[in-house]
Short mmCIF file of C-alpha atoms in Angstrom, two decimals:
data_model
loop_
_atom_site.label_atom_id
_atom_site.label_comp_id
_atom_site.label_asym_id
_atom_site.label_seq_id
_atom_site.Cartn_x
_atom_site.Cartn_y
_atom_site.Cartn_z
CA MET A 19 0.00 0.00 0.00
CA GLU A 20 1.34 3.41 -0.98
CA LYS A 21 1.33 6.28 1.50
CA THR A 22 -0.68 9.31 0.39
CA VAL A 23 1.17 12.60 0.29
CA LEU A 24 -0.71 14.91 2.62
CA PRO A 25 -1.24 18.58 1.85
CA GLN A 26 0.40 21.27 3.98
CA VAL A 27 -2.10 22.25 6.69
CA ASP A 28 -2.73 25.86 7.72
CA PHE A 29 -3.20 25.23 11.44
CA GLN A 30 -4.60 28.71 12.12
CA TYR A 31 -7.38 28.12 9.59
CA LEU A 32 -8.00 24.66 11.03
CA VAL A 33 -8.28 26.01 14.59
CA GLU A 34 -10.81 28.64 13.49
CA PHE A 35 -13.31 25.90 12.67
CA LEU A 36 -12.87 23.68 15.73
CA PRO A 37 -16.36 23.20 17.16
CA ASP A 38 -15.69 24.44 20.68
CA PHE A 39 -13.76 27.17 22.51
CA TYR A 40 -9.99 27.05 21.80
CA VAL A 41 -7.00 29.38 21.71
CA ILE A 42 -3.49 28.31 20.77
CA LEU A 43 -0.70 29.98 22.73
CA LEU A 44 3.06 30.25 22.46
CA PRO A 45 4.80 28.65 25.45
CA ASN A 46 6.30 30.98 28.08
CA SER A 47 4.88 34.22 26.63
CA TYR A 48 1.30 32.84 26.31
CA GLU A 49 0.69 34.99 23.23
CA ILE A 50 -2.37 33.96 21.23
CA VAL A 51 -1.51 32.67 17.75
CA ALA A 52 -4.89 31.15 16.81
CA ALA A 53 -8.46 31.13 18.12
CA SER A 54 -11.58 29.17 17.24
CA ASN A 55 -14.71 30.94 16.07
CA GLY A 56 -16.49 29.40 19.06
CA TYR A 57 -14.02 30.99 21.48
CA LEU A 58 -14.48 34.38 19.83
CA ALA A 59 -18.27 34.09 20.05
CA ALA A 60 -18.21 32.93 23.69
CA THR A 61 -15.89 35.75 24.75
CA THR A 62 -17.46 38.36 22.44
CA THR A 63 -14.05 39.25 21.00
CA LYS A 64 -12.70 39.67 17.48
CA ARG A 65 -9.74 37.67 16.18
CA GLU A 66 -7.73 40.77 15.24
CA SER A 67 -8.14 42.18 18.76
CA ILE A 68 -6.57 39.13 20.47
CA LEU A 69 -3.97 37.64 18.08
CA GLY A 70 -0.47 38.60 19.20
CA PHE A 71 -1.61 39.55 22.70
CA THR A 72 -1.16 37.39 25.77
CA LEU A 73 -4.15 35.51 27.10
CA PHE A 74 -3.79 37.52 30.31
CA ASP A 75 -4.19 40.78 28.36
CA VAL A 76 -7.46 39.76 26.71
CA LEU A 77 -9.27 37.97 29.53
CA PRO A 78 -12.74 39.31 30.32
CA GLU A 79 -12.71 41.61 33.37
CA SER A 80 -14.73 39.09 35.41
CA LEU A 81 -11.89 36.55 35.03
CA LYS A 82 -8.82 38.81 35.38
CA MET A 83 -8.70 38.44 39.17
CA ARG A 84 -8.00 34.72 38.69
CA THR A 85 -4.90 35.04 36.51
CA SER A 86 -2.71 33.43 39.19
CA ASP A 87 -4.70 30.19 38.85
CA LEU A 88 -4.24 30.30 35.08
CA LYS A 89 -0.51 31.01 35.43
CA ASP A 90 -0.20 28.10 37.90
CA SER A 91 -1.87 25.80 35.38
CA PHE A 92 0.48 26.93 32.61
CA ASP A 93 3.45 26.33 34.95
CA ILE A 94 2.24 22.76 35.52
CA VAL A 95 1.93 22.19 31.77
CA MET A 96 5.42 23.61 31.14
CA LYS A 97 7.01 21.47 33.90
CA THR A 98 5.20 18.19 33.23
CA LYS A 99 4.50 18.43 29.47
CA ALA A 100 1.08 17.05 30.37
CA ALA A 101 -2.43 18.50 30.27
CA ASP A 102 -3.81 20.31 33.32
CA THR A 103 -7.51 20.74 34.06
CA MET A 104 -8.43 23.82 36.04
CA ALA A 105 -11.23 24.01 38.60
CA VAL A 106 -14.61 25.24 37.42
CA ARG A 107 -14.80 29.05 37.61
CA LYS A 108 -17.79 31.38 37.81
CA TYR A 109 -17.93 34.28 35.36
CA ASP A 110 -20.28 37.10 34.51
CA LYS A 111 -20.96 37.67 30.84
CA GLU A 112 -22.59 40.84 29.60
CA LYS A 113 -24.92 40.42 26.65
CA GLY A 114 -27.56 43.07 27.08
CA ALA A 115 -27.86 41.83 30.67
CA PHE A 116 -25.41 40.03 32.90
CA ILE A 117 -25.51 36.27 32.52
CA GLN A 118 -23.87 34.17 35.19
CA GLY A 119 -22.09 31.07 34.00
CA TYR A 120 -19.35 28.59 34.79
CA TRP A 121 -16.29 27.63 32.74
CA LYS A 122 -13.86 24.78 33.06
CA ALA A 123 -10.48 25.21 31.35
CA LEU A 124 -8.05 22.59 30.06
CA ASN A 125 -4.47 23.50 29.12
CA THR A 126 -2.80 20.96 26.84
CA PRO A 127 0.79 21.02 25.57
CA ILE A 128 1.37 20.47 21.87
CA LEU A 129 4.81 18.92 21.50
CA ASN A 130 7.12 19.24 18.51
CA GLU A 131 9.10 16.37 16.96
CA ASN A 132 11.80 16.82 19.65
CA GLY A 133 9.32 16.45 22.50
CA GLU A 134 9.48 20.14 23.43
CA ILE A 135 6.40 22.28 23.93
CA ALA A 136 5.68 24.14 20.70
CA PHE A 137 2.25 25.46 21.70
CA ILE A 138 -0.29 25.29 24.51
CA MET A 139 -3.91 24.65 23.59
CA HIS A 140 -6.19 26.47 26.05
CA SER A 141 -9.75 25.20 25.82
CA ILE A 142 -12.77 26.21 27.81
CA GLU A 143 -16.04 24.43 28.36
CA ASP A 144 -19.22 26.17 29.44
CA VAL A 145 -20.55 23.96 32.25
CA ARG A 146 -23.50 25.99 33.50
#
């Protein structure tokens, strides 16, 4: 059986169409390099307003006070090269009126061919 030659994949385009809430970050700086359409809709942000900024810079105000928990999770991922699930967090979302909800975040390392962390995938799940 002959192996099919696969096309070059534009990962940013691929991430845009993932069905849930994802951002792809650079390790150490945590700059956003890609975001899913679902993440943008859930956070009421535009792609051009978050790409190139750190996740900490673009967090909704209701979540900014919890950045130490997020940083701790990233530290675990960087040290262990394994995924880390964060505790469920309450947030307030403004959409005409305040809506209270709960998010659970998962931070997953994406390793390169040398086993080093190339990216961190930050995903959130609405668990209200």
